Amino acid sequence: ALRLPFSDALCAAVEATRPEVVSFHFGLPGPALFARVKATGAVILASATTVREAIWLAEQGVDAVIAQSIEAGGHASTFLDGSPETQMGLFALLPQIVDAVDVPVIAAGGIMDGRGIAAAFLLGASAGQMGTAFLHTSESRISPMHRKALTSPEAEQSQFTTLFSGRPARGIPNRLMRELGAMHASAPPFPHASAALAPLRAKAEAAGDPAFSSLWAGQAARLGRAMGAAELIDALMMEVAQLLPSIPAATPAATKD
C-alpha cells in the first residue's frame, strides 16, 4: 500500500479513537488538520533531524520533539533540510536541540541498551526512543531473512538508500543497493518506488532471497538482544538504574514502530 499524507479521513479516525499520543514523521499536517488533532487532547510528538526542524516543530505547538539522529534505522524524518548529509550523530544533535527548544526532547538513533539511554539523559533528553532494539524481540513480525540480517556482518555497514521507497531510509545493504548504488537518482519519487519494486521483491522473497527487500536497521543493530519485549524493557530499566541511580528503576524507555 502507498504511504499517503495525513488526511481528513485519518484525522477523523484520530478524533473517533482519541489516542493518548499522536506522533508525526516528515513534518506536520496542515494547520487545520493539526488543530483538530490538538483539540483531541492527544500528546503530539514529531521527529526532527536538525535543530532548525526542531525549532519549527516547537513553534507549531508540538508537545515534544523527537531528535532523530543519523544513526537511526528506517526513514529519516527530514522535511526542511534536505538530504541525509544535513543530519548529525546523536551526541551532536541531541544537546543542540535540547538547548534550542522549550519542550521535552526524546532521543532517537543508535540506542540499543541502558548505556545509550543513560547517555541520552545526561545530554538532556527526557526519554529514549528505540526501534531496532525491538526488531530483535520474539514479538517482532519481521521476516526470518530480516532477523538473520540484523546479526550479520553487513549490519555493521547500514546505509541510507532511496531504492525502496523514494526517500532516504537506513537499512542493511543487499544486492539491489550494491548493484545500483544505495542513493540512485532514477528511483521513483516517494512513495512510488515501493510499488515499482514490489513484483521483483515478491518473487525473490518467495525463494527466500532478501536481495530486493528493505532490511531497515540502525547503525547499532548488532548490539540487539534476542528476548521478549517485556524482558528487554525490564533489562533496560535495570541497566539505566545502575548507571544513573537518580533515575527510578520504573522509568520506561519509549519505543518506536
Coordinates of N, CA and C in Angstrom, one line a residue:
A1 N 0.8 -1.2 0.0 CA 0.0 0.0 0.0 C 0.9 1.2 0.0
L2 N 0.4 2.3 -0.8 CA 1.2 3.5 -0.8 C 1.0 4.3 0.5
R3 N 2.1 4.9 0.9 CA 2.1 5.8 2.1 C 1.5 7.1 1.7
L4 N 0.3 7.4 2.3 CA -0.4 8.6 1.9 C -0.3 9.7 3.0
P5 N -0.4 11.0 2.6 CA -0.3 12.0 3.6 C -1.4 12.0 4.6
F6 N -1.2 12.5 5.8 CA -2.2 12.6 6.8 C -3.4 13.4 6.2
S7 N -4.6 12.8 6.2 CA -5.7 13.3 5.5 C -6.9 13.6 6.5
D8 N -8.0 14.1 5.9 CA -9.2 14.3 6.6 C -9.7 13.0 7.2
A9 N -9.6 11.9 6.4 CA -10.1 10.6 6.9 C -9.3 10.1 8.1
L10 N -8.0 10.3 8.0 CA -7.1 9.8 9.1 C -7.4 10.7 10.3
C11 N -7.6 12.0 10.1 CA -7.8 12.9 11.2 C -9.2 12.5 11.9
A12 N -10.2 12.2 11.1 CA -11.4 11.7 11.7 C -11.3 10.5 12.5
A13 N -10.4 9.6 12.1 CA -10.1 8.4 12.9 C -9.5 8.7 14.2
V14 N -8.5 9.7 14.2 CA -7.9 10.1 15.4 C -9.0 10.7 16.4
E15 N -9.9 11.5 15.8 CA -11.0 12.1 16.6 C -11.9 11.1 17.2
A16 N -12.1 10.0 16.4 CA -13.0 9.0 16.9 C -12.4 8.1 18.0
T17 N -11.1 7.8 17.8 CA -10.4 6.8 18.7 C -9.8 7.6 19.9
R18 N -9.4 8.8 19.7 CA -8.8 9.7 20.7 C -7.6 9.0 21.4
P19 N -6.6 8.7 20.6 CA -5.4 8.1 21.3 C -4.7 9.0 22.2
E20 N -4.0 8.5 23.2 CA -3.3 9.4 24.1 C -2.1 10.1 23.5
V21 N -1.5 9.5 22.5 CA -0.3 10.1 21.8 C -0.5 10.0 20.3
V22 N -0.1 11.0 19.6 CA -0.1 11.0 18.1 C 1.3 11.5 17.7
S23 N 2.0 10.7 16.9 CA 3.4 11.0 16.5 C 3.4 11.2 15.0
F24 N 4.1 12.3 14.5 CA 4.2 12.6 13.1 C 5.6 12.5 12.6
H25 N 5.8 12.0 11.4 CA 7.0 11.9 10.7 C 7.0 12.7 9.4
F26 N 8.1 13.2 9.0 CA 8.1 14.1 7.8 C 7.3 15.4 8.0
G27 N 7.5 16.0 9.2 CA 6.8 17.2 9.4 C 5.4 17.1 10.0
L28 N 4.6 18.1 9.8 CA 3.2 18.1 10.4 C 2.2 18.3 9.3
P29 N 1.0 17.8 9.5 CA -0.1 18.1 8.6 C -0.4 19.6 8.5
G30 N -1.3 20.1 7.6 CA -1.6 21.5 7.5 C -2.3 22.0 8.8
P31 N -2.3 23.3 9.0 CA -2.8 23.9 10.2 C -4.2 23.5 10.6
A32 N -5.1 23.3 9.7 CA -6.5 22.9 10.0 C -6.5 21.5 10.6
L33 N -5.8 20.6 9.9 CA -5.8 19.2 10.4 C -5.0 19.1 11.8
F34 N -3.9 19.9 11.9 CA -3.1 19.8 13.1 C -4.0 20.4 14.3
A35 N -4.7 21.4 14.0 CA -5.6 22.0 15.1 C -6.6 21.0 15.6
R36 N -7.2 20.2 14.6 CA -8.1 19.2 15.0 C -7.5 18.1 15.9
V37 N -6.3 17.7 15.5 CA -5.6 16.7 16.3 C -5.3 17.2 17.7
K38 N -4.8 18.5 17.8 CA -4.6 19.1 19.1 C -5.8 19.2 19.9
A39 N -7.0 19.4 19.3 CA -8.2 19.5 20.0 C -8.7 18.2 20.7
T40 N -8.1 17.1 20.3 CA -8.5 15.8 20.9 C -7.8 15.6 22.2
G41 N -6.8 16.5 22.5 CA -6.1 16.3 23.8 C -5.0 15.4 23.8
A42 N -4.7 14.8 22.6 CA -3.5 13.9 22.5 C -2.2 14.6 22.7
V43 N -1.3 13.9 23.3 CA 0.1 14.4 23.3 C 0.7 14.3 21.9
I44 N 1.2 15.4 21.3 CA 1.7 15.3 20.0 C 3.2 15.3 19.9
L45 N 3.8 14.3 19.3 CA 5.2 14.2 19.1 C 5.5 14.4 17.6
A46 N 6.7 14.8 17.2 CA 7.1 14.9 15.8 C 8.6 14.8 15.8
S47 N 9.1 14.2 14.7 CA 10.6 14.0 14.6 C 11.3 15.1 13.9
A48 N 12.5 15.4 14.3 CA 13.4 16.4 13.7 C 14.8 15.8 13.5
T49 N 15.4 16.1 12.4 CA 16.7 15.6 12.1 C 17.8 16.8 12.2
T50 N 17.3 18.0 12.4 CA 18.2 19.1 12.5 C 17.6 20.1 13.6
V51 N 18.4 21.0 14.0 CA 18.0 22.0 15.0 C 16.9 22.9 14.4
R52 N 17.1 23.3 13.2 CA 16.1 24.1 12.5 C 14.7 23.4 12.5
E53 N 14.7 22.1 12.1 CA 13.4 21.4 12.1 C 12.8 21.4 13.5
A54 N 13.6 21.1 14.6 CA 13.1 21.1 15.9 C 12.5 22.4 16.3
I55 N 13.2 23.5 16.0 CA 12.6 24.8 16.4 C 11.3 25.0 15.7
W56 N 11.2 24.7 14.4 CA 10.0 24.8 13.7 C 8.8 24.0 14.3
L57 N 9.1 22.8 14.7 CA 8.1 21.9 15.3 C 7.6 22.5 16.6
A58 N 8.5 23.0 17.4 CA 8.2 23.6 18.7 C 7.3 24.8 18.5
E59 N 7.6 25.6 17.5 CA 6.8 26.8 17.2 C 5.4 26.5 16.7
Q60 N 5.2 25.3 16.1 CA 3.9 24.9 15.7 C 3.0 24.4 16.8
G61 N 3.7 24.0 17.9 CA 2.9 23.6 19.1 C 3.0 22.2 19.4
V62 N 4.0 21.4 19.0 CA 4.1 20.0 19.4 C 4.4 20.0 20.9
D63 N 4.1 18.9 21.5 CA 4.3 18.7 23.0 C 5.7 18.2 23.3
A64 N 6.3 17.5 22.3 CA 7.7 17.0 22.5 C 8.3 16.8 21.1
V65 N 9.6 17.0 21.0 CA 10.3 16.8 19.8 C 11.2 15.5 19.9
I66 N 11.1 14.7 18.9 CA 12.0 13.5 18.8 C 13.2 13.9 18.0
A67 N 14.4 13.9 18.6 CA 15.6 14.2 18.0 C 16.1 12.9 17.3
Q68 N 15.9 12.8 16.0 CA 16.3 11.6 15.2 C 17.6 11.9 14.6
S69 N 18.6 11.1 15.0 CA 20.0 11.3 14.5 C 20.2 10.4 13.3
I70 N 21.4 10.6 12.7 CA 21.8 9.8 11.5 C 21.9 8.3 11.8
E71 N 22.1 7.9 13.0 CA 22.2 6.5 13.3 C 20.9 5.7 13.2
A72 N 19.8 6.4 13.2 CA 18.5 5.8 13.3 C 18.2 4.9 12.1
G73 N 17.6 3.8 12.3 CA 17.1 2.9 11.2 C 15.8 3.4 10.5
G74 N 15.5 2.9 9.4 CA 14.3 3.3 8.7 C 14.4 4.7 8.1
H75 N 13.2 5.3 7.8 CA 13.2 6.6 7.1 C 13.6 7.8 8.0
A76 N 14.5 8.5 7.4 CA 14.9 9.8 8.0 C 13.7 10.7 7.9
S77 N 13.4 11.4 9.0 CA 12.2 12.3 9.1 C 12.4 13.7 8.5
T78 N 13.5 13.9 7.8 CA 13.9 15.1 7.2 C 12.7 15.8 6.4
F79 N 12.4 17.0 6.7 CA 11.3 17.7 6.0 C 11.6 19.1 5.7
L80 N 12.6 19.7 6.3 CA 13.0 21.1 5.9 C 14.4 21.1 5.3
D81 N 15.3 20.3 5.8 CA 16.7 20.4 5.5 C 17.3 19.5 4.5
G82 N 16.5 18.8 3.7 CA 17.1 18.1 2.5 C 17.6 16.8 2.8
S83 N 18.8 16.5 2.4 CA 19.4 15.2 2.3 C 20.0 14.7 3.6
P84 N 20.3 13.4 3.7 CA 20.9 12.9 4.9 C 22.2 13.5 5.3
E85 N 22.9 14.2 4.4 CA 24.1 14.9 4.7 C 23.9 16.0 5.7
T86 N 22.7 16.5 5.9 CA 22.4 17.5 6.9 C 22.3 16.9 8.3
Q87 N 22.2 15.6 8.4 CA 22.0 15.0 9.7 C 23.3 14.9 10.5
M88 N 23.1 14.8 11.8 CA 24.2 14.7 12.8 C 24.1 13.4 13.6
G89 N 25.2 13.0 14.2 CA 25.1 11.9 15.2 C 24.4 12.4 16.4
L90 N 23.9 11.4 17.2 CA 23.0 11.8 18.4 C 23.8 12.6 19.4
F91 N 25.0 12.4 19.6 CA 25.8 13.2 20.6 C 25.9 14.6 20.2
A92 N 25.9 14.9 18.9 CA 26.0 16.3 18.5 C 24.6 16.9 18.4
L93 N 23.6 16.1 17.9 CA 22.3 16.7 17.6 C 21.5 16.9 18.9
L94 N 21.5 15.9 19.8 CA 20.6 16.0 20.9 C 20.8 17.2 21.8
P95 N 22.1 17.5 22.3 CA 22.2 18.7 23.2 C 21.9 20.0 22.5
Q96 N 22.1 20.1 21.2 CA 21.8 21.3 20.5 C 20.3 21.5 20.4
I97 N 19.5 20.4 20.2 CA 18.1 20.6 20.2 C 17.5 20.9 21.6
V98 N 18.1 20.2 22.6 CA 17.7 20.4 24.0 C 17.8 21.9 24.3
D99 N 19.0 22.5 23.9 CA 19.2 23.9 24.2 C 18.3 24.9 23.3
A100 N 17.8 24.4 22.2 CA 17.1 25.3 21.3 C 15.6 25.3 21.5
V101 N 15.0 24.3 22.2 CA 13.6 24.3 22.3 C 13.2 24.2 23.8
D102 N 11.9 24.6 24.1 CA 11.4 24.6 25.4 C 10.5 23.5 25.8
V103 N 10.4 22.5 24.8 CA 9.6 21.3 25.1 C 10.5 20.1 25.3
P104 N 10.0 19.0 25.9 CA 10.8 17.9 26.2 C 11.3 17.3 24.8
V105 N 12.5 16.7 24.9 CA 13.2 16.1 23.7 C 13.4 14.7 24.0
I106 N 13.0 13.9 23.0 CA 13.2 12.4 23.0 C 14.3 12.0 22.1
A107 N 15.3 11.3 22.6 CA 16.5 10.9 21.8 C 16.2 9.7 21.0
A108 N 16.5 9.7 19.7 CA 16.3 8.5 18.8 C 17.5 8.4 17.9
G109 N 18.0 7.1 17.8 CA 19.1 6.8 16.9 C 20.3 6.1 17.5
G110 N 20.4 4.9 17.3 CA 21.6 4.1 17.8 C 21.5 3.7 19.2
I111 N 20.3 3.9 19.9 CA 20.2 3.5 21.3 C 19.7 2.0 21.3
M112 N 20.5 1.2 21.9 CA 20.2 -0.2 21.9 C 20.2 -0.8 23.3
D113 N 20.7 -0.1 24.3 CA 20.8 -0.7 25.7 C 20.8 0.5 26.7
G114 N 20.9 0.1 28.0 CA 20.9 1.1 29.0 C 22.0 2.1 28.9
R115 N 23.1 1.8 28.4 CA 24.2 2.8 28.2 C 23.7 3.9 27.3
G116 N 23.0 3.6 26.2 CA 22.6 4.6 25.3 C 21.5 5.5 25.9
I117 N 20.6 4.9 26.7 CA 19.5 5.7 27.3 C 20.1 6.6 28.4
A118 N 21.1 6.1 29.2 CA 21.7 6.9 30.2 C 22.5 8.1 29.6
A119 N 23.2 7.8 28.5 CA 23.9 8.9 27.8 C 22.9 9.9 27.3
A120 N 21.8 9.5 26.8 CA 20.8 10.5 26.3 C 20.2 11.3 27.4
F121 N 20.0 10.7 28.6 CA 19.5 11.5 29.7 C 20.6 12.5 30.1
L122 N 21.9 12.1 30.1 CA 22.9 13.1 30.5 C 23.1 14.2 29.6
L123 N 22.7 14.0 28.3 CA 22.7 15.0 27.3 C 21.4 15.9 27.3
G124 N 20.5 15.6 28.2 CA 19.4 16.5 28.3 C 18.0 15.9 27.8
A125 N 18.1 14.7 27.3 CA 16.8 14.1 26.8 C 15.9 13.8 28.0
S126 N 14.6 13.8 27.7 CA 13.6 13.4 28.6 C 13.2 11.9 28.5
A127 N 13.5 11.3 27.4 CA 13.2 9.9 27.1 C 14.1 9.4 26.0
G128 N 14.2 8.1 25.9 CA 14.9 7.5 24.8 C 13.9 6.7 23.9
Q129 N 14.1 6.8 22.6 CA 13.2 6.1 21.7 C 14.0 5.0 21.0
M130 N 13.5 3.8 20.9 CA 14.2 2.7 20.4 C 13.4 2.0 19.4
G131 N 14.0 1.6 18.2 CA 13.3 0.9 17.2 C 14.0 -0.4 16.9
T132 N 15.2 -0.4 16.4 CA 15.9 -1.6 16.0 C 16.1 -2.6 17.1
A133 N 16.2 -2.1 18.4 CA 16.4 -3.0 19.5 C 15.2 -3.9 19.6
F134 N 14.0 -3.4 19.2 CA 12.8 -4.2 19.4 C 12.6 -5.1 18.1
L135 N 13.3 -4.9 17.1 CA 13.2 -5.8 15.9 C 13.8 -7.2 16.3
H136 N 14.7 -7.2 17.3 CA 15.3 -8.5 17.7 C 14.4 -9.3 18.6
T137 N 13.3 -8.7 19.1 CA 12.5 -9.4 20.1 C 11.6 -10.5 19.5
S138 N 11.2 -11.4 20.3 CA 10.4 -12.5 19.8 C 9.0 -12.1 19.2
E139 N 8.5 -10.9 19.7 CA 7.2 -10.4 19.2 C 7.4 -9.7 17.8
S140 N 8.6 -9.4 17.4 CA 8.8 -8.7 16.2 C 8.2 -9.5 15.0
R141 N 7.5 -8.9 14.1 CA 6.9 -9.6 12.9 C 7.8 -9.4 11.7
I142 N 9.1 -9.1 11.8 CA 9.9 -9.0 10.6 C 10.1 -10.5 10.1
S143 N 10.6 -10.5 8.8 CA 10.8 -11.8 8.2 C 12.0 -12.5 8.8
P144 N 12.1 -13.9 8.7 CA 13.3 -14.6 9.1 C 14.6 -14.0 8.4
M145 N 14.4 -13.6 7.1 CA 15.6 -13.1 6.4 C 16.0 -11.8 7.1
H146 N 15.1 -10.9 7.4 CA 15.4 -9.6 8.1 C 16.1 -9.9 9.4
R147 N 15.5 -10.8 10.2 CA 16.0 -11.1 11.5 C 17.5 -11.7 11.4
K148 N 17.7 -12.5 10.4 CA 19.1 -13.0 10.3 C 20.1 -11.9 9.9
A149 N 19.6 -11.0 9.0 CA 20.4 -9.9 8.6 C 20.9 -9.0 9.7
L150 N 20.0 -8.8 10.8 CA 20.3 -7.9 11.9 C 21.6 -8.3 12.6
T151 N 22.0 -9.6 12.6 CA 23.2 -10.1 13.3 C 24.3 -10.4 12.3
S152 N 24.1 -10.1 11.0 CA 25.1 -10.4 10.0 C 26.2 -9.3 10.0
P153 N 27.4 -9.6 9.4 CA 28.5 -8.6 9.3 C 28.0 -7.4 8.5
E154 N 27.1 -7.6 7.6 CA 26.6 -6.4 6.8 C 25.9 -5.4 7.6
A155 N 25.3 -5.8 8.8 CA 24.6 -4.9 9.6 C 25.5 -3.8 10.2
E156 N 26.8 -4.1 10.2 CA 27.7 -3.0 10.7 C 27.8 -1.9 9.7
Q157 N 27.4 -2.1 8.5 CA 27.6 -1.1 7.4 C 26.2 -0.6 6.9
S158 N 25.2 -0.4 7.7 CA 23.9 0.0 7.2 C 24.1 1.3 6.5
Q159 N 23.2 1.6 5.5 CA 23.3 2.7 4.6 C 22.0 3.4 4.4
F160 N 22.0 4.7 4.1 CA 20.8 5.3 3.6 C 20.6 4.9 2.1
T161 N 19.3 4.7 1.8 CA 19.0 4.3 0.4 C 17.7 4.9 0.0
T162 N 17.5 5.2 -1.2 CA 16.2 5.7 -1.8 C 15.6 4.7 -2.6
L163 N 16.2 3.5 -2.8 CA 15.7 2.5 -3.7 C 14.4 1.9 -3.3
F164 N 14.1 1.8 -2.1 CA 12.9 1.0 -1.6 C 11.6 1.9 -1.5
S165 N 11.8 3.2 -1.3 CA 10.6 4.0 -1.1 C 10.6 5.3 -1.9
G166 N 11.8 5.7 -2.3 CA 12.0 7.0 -2.9 C 12.5 8.1 -2.0
R167 N 12.5 7.8 -0.7 CA 13.0 8.7 0.3 C 14.2 8.0 1.1
P168 N 15.1 8.8 1.6 CA 16.3 8.2 2.3 C 15.8 7.4 3.5
A169 N 16.2 6.2 3.6 CA 15.9 5.3 4.8 C 17.2 4.4 5.0
R170 N 17.5 4.2 6.3 CA 18.7 3.4 6.6 C 18.3 1.9 6.7
G171 N 19.1 1.1 6.0 CA 18.9 -0.3 6.0 C 20.2 -1.1 5.8
I172 N 20.1 -2.4 5.9 CA 21.3 -3.2 5.8 C 21.5 -3.5 4.3
P173 N 22.7 -3.3 3.8 CA 23.0 -3.4 2.3 C 22.6 -4.8 1.8
N174 N 22.0 -4.8 0.6 CA 21.8 -6.1 -0.1 C 22.1 -6.0 -1.6
R175 N 21.8 -6.9 -2.3 CA 22.2 -7.0 -3.8 C 21.7 -5.7 -4.5
L176 N 20.4 -5.3 -4.3 CA 19.9 -4.2 -5.0 C 20.7 -2.9 -4.7
M177 N 21.1 -2.7 -3.5 CA 21.8 -1.5 -3.1 C 23.2 -1.5 -3.6
R178 N 23.8 -2.7 -3.6 CA 25.2 -2.8 -4.1 C 25.3 -2.6 -5.6
E179 N 24.3 -3.2 -6.4 CA 24.4 -3.2 -7.8 C 24.0 -1.8 -8.4
L180 N 23.0 -1.2 -7.8 CA 22.5 0.1 -8.4 C 23.1 1.3 -7.7
G181 N 23.6 1.1 -6.5 CA 24.1 2.2 -5.7 C 22.9 2.6 -4.8
A182 N 23.2 2.8 -3.5 CA 22.2 3.0 -2.5 C 21.3 4.2 -2.8
M183 N 21.9 5.3 -3.2 CA 21.1 6.6 -3.4 C 21.1 6.8 -4.9
H184 N 20.1 6.1 -5.5 CA 20.0 6.1 -7.0 C 19.1 7.2 -7.5
A185 N 19.6 8.0 -8.4 CA 18.8 9.2 -8.8 C 17.5 8.8 -9.6
S186 N 17.5 7.6 -10.2 CA 16.4 7.2 -11.0 C 15.3 6.5 -10.2
A187 N 15.4 6.4 -8.9 CA 14.4 5.7 -8.1 C 13.1 6.6 -8.2
P188 N 11.9 6.0 -8.4 CA 10.7 6.8 -8.4 C 10.5 7.6 -7.2
P189 N 9.9 8.7 -7.2 CA 9.7 9.6 -6.0 C 8.8 8.9 -5.0
F190 N 9.1 9.3 -3.7 CA 8.3 8.7 -2.6 C 6.8 9.0 -2.8
P191 N 5.9 8.0 -2.6 CA 6.2 6.7 -2.1 C 6.2 5.6 -3.2
H192 N 6.3 6.0 -4.5 CA 6.1 5.1 -5.6 C 7.2 4.1 -5.8
A193 N 8.4 4.3 -5.3 CA 9.4 3.3 -5.5 C 9.0 1.9 -5.0
S194 N 8.3 1.9 -3.8 CA 8.0 0.6 -3.2 C 7.0 -0.2 -4.1
A195 N 6.1 0.5 -4.8 CA 5.2 -0.2 -5.7 C 5.9 -0.7 -6.9
A196 N 6.8 0.1 -7.4 CA 7.6 -0.3 -8.6 C 8.4 -1.5 -8.4
L197 N 8.9 -1.6 -7.2 CA 9.8 -2.7 -6.8 C 9.1 -4.0 -6.4
A198 N 7.8 -3.8 -6.0 CA 7.0 -4.9 -5.4 C 7.1 -6.3 -6.1
P199 N 6.9 -6.3 -7.5 CA 6.9 -7.6 -8.1 C 8.2 -8.4 -8.0
L200 N 9.3 -7.6 -8.2 CA 10.6 -8.3 -8.0 C 10.9 -8.7 -6.6
R201 N 10.5 -7.9 -5.7 CA 10.7 -8.2 -4.2 C 9.9 -9.5 -3.9
A202 N 8.6 -9.6 -4.4 CA 7.8 -10.7 -4.0 C 8.4 -12.0 -4.6
K203 N 8.9 -11.9 -5.8 CA 9.5 -13.1 -6.5 C 10.7 -13.6 -5.7
A204 N 11.6 -12.7 -5.3 CA 12.8 -13.0 -4.6 C 12.4 -13.6 -3.2
E205 N 11.5 -12.9 -2.5 CA 11.2 -13.3 -1.1 C 10.6 -14.7 -1.1
A206 N 9.8 -15.0 -2.1 CA 9.2 -16.4 -2.2 C 10.3 -17.4 -2.3
A207 N 11.4 -17.1 -2.8 CA 12.6 -18.0 -2.9 C 13.5 -17.9 -1.7
G208 N 13.1 -17.1 -0.7 CA 13.9 -16.9 0.5 C 15.1 -16.0 0.3
D209 N 15.0 -15.1 -0.7 CA 16.2 -14.2 -1.1 C 15.8 -12.8 -0.7
P210 N 16.6 -12.2 0.2 CA 16.4 -10.8 0.6 C 17.0 -9.7 -0.3
A211 N 17.4 -10.1 -1.5 CA 18.2 -9.2 -2.4 C 17.4 -8.0 -2.8
F212 N 16.1 -8.0 -2.7 CA 15.3 -6.8 -3.1 C 14.4 -6.3 -2.0
S213 N 14.7 -6.7 -0.8 CA 13.8 -6.4 0.3 C 14.4 -5.2 1.2
S214 N 13.6 -4.4 1.8 CA 14.1 -3.4 2.6 C 14.4 -4.0 4.0
L215 N 15.6 -3.9 4.4 CA 16.1 -4.5 5.7 C 16.4 -3.4 6.6
W216 N 15.4 -2.7 7.1 CA 15.6 -1.5 7.9 C 16.4 -1.8 9.2
A217 N 17.3 -1.0 9.5 CA 18.1 -1.2 10.8 C 18.9 0.0 11.0
G218 N 19.1 0.3 12.3 CA 20.0 1.4 12.7 C 21.5 1.0 12.7
Q219 N 22.3 1.9 13.0 CA 23.8 1.6 12.9 C 24.3 0.7 14.0
A220 N 23.5 0.6 15.1 CA 24.0 -0.3 16.2 C 23.2 -1.6 16.3
A221 N 22.7 -2.1 15.1 CA 21.8 -3.2 15.1 C 22.4 -4.5 15.8
R222 N 23.7 -4.6 15.6 CA 24.4 -5.9 16.2 C 24.5 -5.9 17.7
L223 N 24.1 -4.8 18.3 CA 24.0 -4.8 19.8 C 22.7 -5.3 20.3
G224 N 21.8 -5.7 19.4 CA 20.5 -6.2 19.8 C 20.5 -7.5 20.5
R225 N 19.5 -7.8 21.3 CA 19.4 -9.0 22.2 C 18.1 -9.7 21.8
A226 N 18.2 -11.0 21.6 CA 17.0 -11.8 21.3 C 16.3 -12.2 22.6
M227 N 15.2 -11.6 22.9 CA 14.4 -11.8 24.1 C 13.1 -11.3 23.9
G228 N 12.2 -11.5 24.8 CA 10.8 -10.9 24.7 C 10.9 -9.4 24.9
A229 N 9.9 -8.7 24.4 CA 9.9 -7.3 24.5 C 9.8 -6.8 26.0
A230 N 8.9 -7.5 26.8 CA 8.8 -7.1 28.2 C 10.1 -7.4 28.9
E231 N 10.8 -8.5 28.6 CA 12.1 -8.8 29.2 C 13.1 -7.8 28.8
L232 N 13.1 -7.3 27.6 CA 14.0 -6.3 27.2 C 13.8 -5.0 27.9
I233 N 12.5 -4.6 28.1 CA 12.2 -3.3 28.8 C 12.7 -3.4 30.3
D234 N 12.5 -4.6 30.9 CA 12.9 -4.8 32.3 C 14.4 -4.6 32.3
A235 N 15.1 -5.2 31.4 CA 16.6 -5.2 31.4 C 17.1 -3.7 31.2
L236 N 16.4 -3.0 30.3 CA 16.8 -1.6 30.0 C 16.6 -0.8 31.3
M237 N 15.5 -0.9 31.9 CA 15.3 -0.1 33.1 C 16.3 -0.4 34.2
M238 N 16.6 -1.7 34.4 CA 17.6 -2.1 35.4 C 19.0 -1.5 35.0
E239 N 19.4 -1.5 33.7 CA 20.7 -1.0 33.3 C 20.7 0.5 33.6
V240 N 19.7 1.2 33.2 CA 19.7 2.7 33.4 C 19.8 3.0 34.9
A241 N 19.0 2.3 35.8 CA 19.0 2.5 37.2 C 20.4 2.3 37.8
Q242 N 21.2 1.3 37.2 CA 22.5 1.0 37.7 C 23.5 2.1 37.3
L243 N 23.3 2.6 36.1 CA 24.2 3.7 35.6 C 23.9 5.1 36.2
L244 N 22.6 5.3 36.4 CA 22.1 6.6 36.9 C 21.2 6.4 38.1
P245 N 21.8 6.2 39.3 CA 21.0 5.9 40.4 C 19.8 6.9 40.7
S246 N 20.0 8.1 40.2 CA 18.9 9.1 40.5 C 17.7 8.9 39.6
I247 N 17.8 8.0 38.6 CA 16.7 7.7 37.7 C 15.9 6.5 38.3
P248 N 14.6 6.6 38.6 CA 13.9 5.5 39.1 C 13.9 4.3 38.2
A249 N 14.0 3.1 38.8 CA 14.1 1.9 38.0 C 12.8 1.7 37.2
A250 N 11.7 2.3 37.6 CA 10.5 2.1 36.9 C 10.3 3.0 35.7
T251 N 11.3 3.9 35.4 CA 11.2 4.8 34.3 C 11.2 4.0 33.0
P252 N 10.2 4.0 32.2 CA 10.2 3.2 31.0 C 11.0 3.9 29.8
A253 N 11.5 3.0 28.9 CA 12.0 3.5 27.7 C 10.9 3.6 26.7
A254 N 10.9 4.7 25.9 CA 10.0 4.9 24.8 C 10.3 3.9 23.7
T255 N 9.3 3.4 22.9 CA 9.5 2.5 21.8 C 9.0 3.1 20.6
K256 N 9.5 2.7 19.5 CA 9.2 3.2 18.1 C 8.8 2.1 17.2
D257 N 7.8 2.4 16.4 CA 7.3 1.4 15.4 C 8.5 1.1 14.5

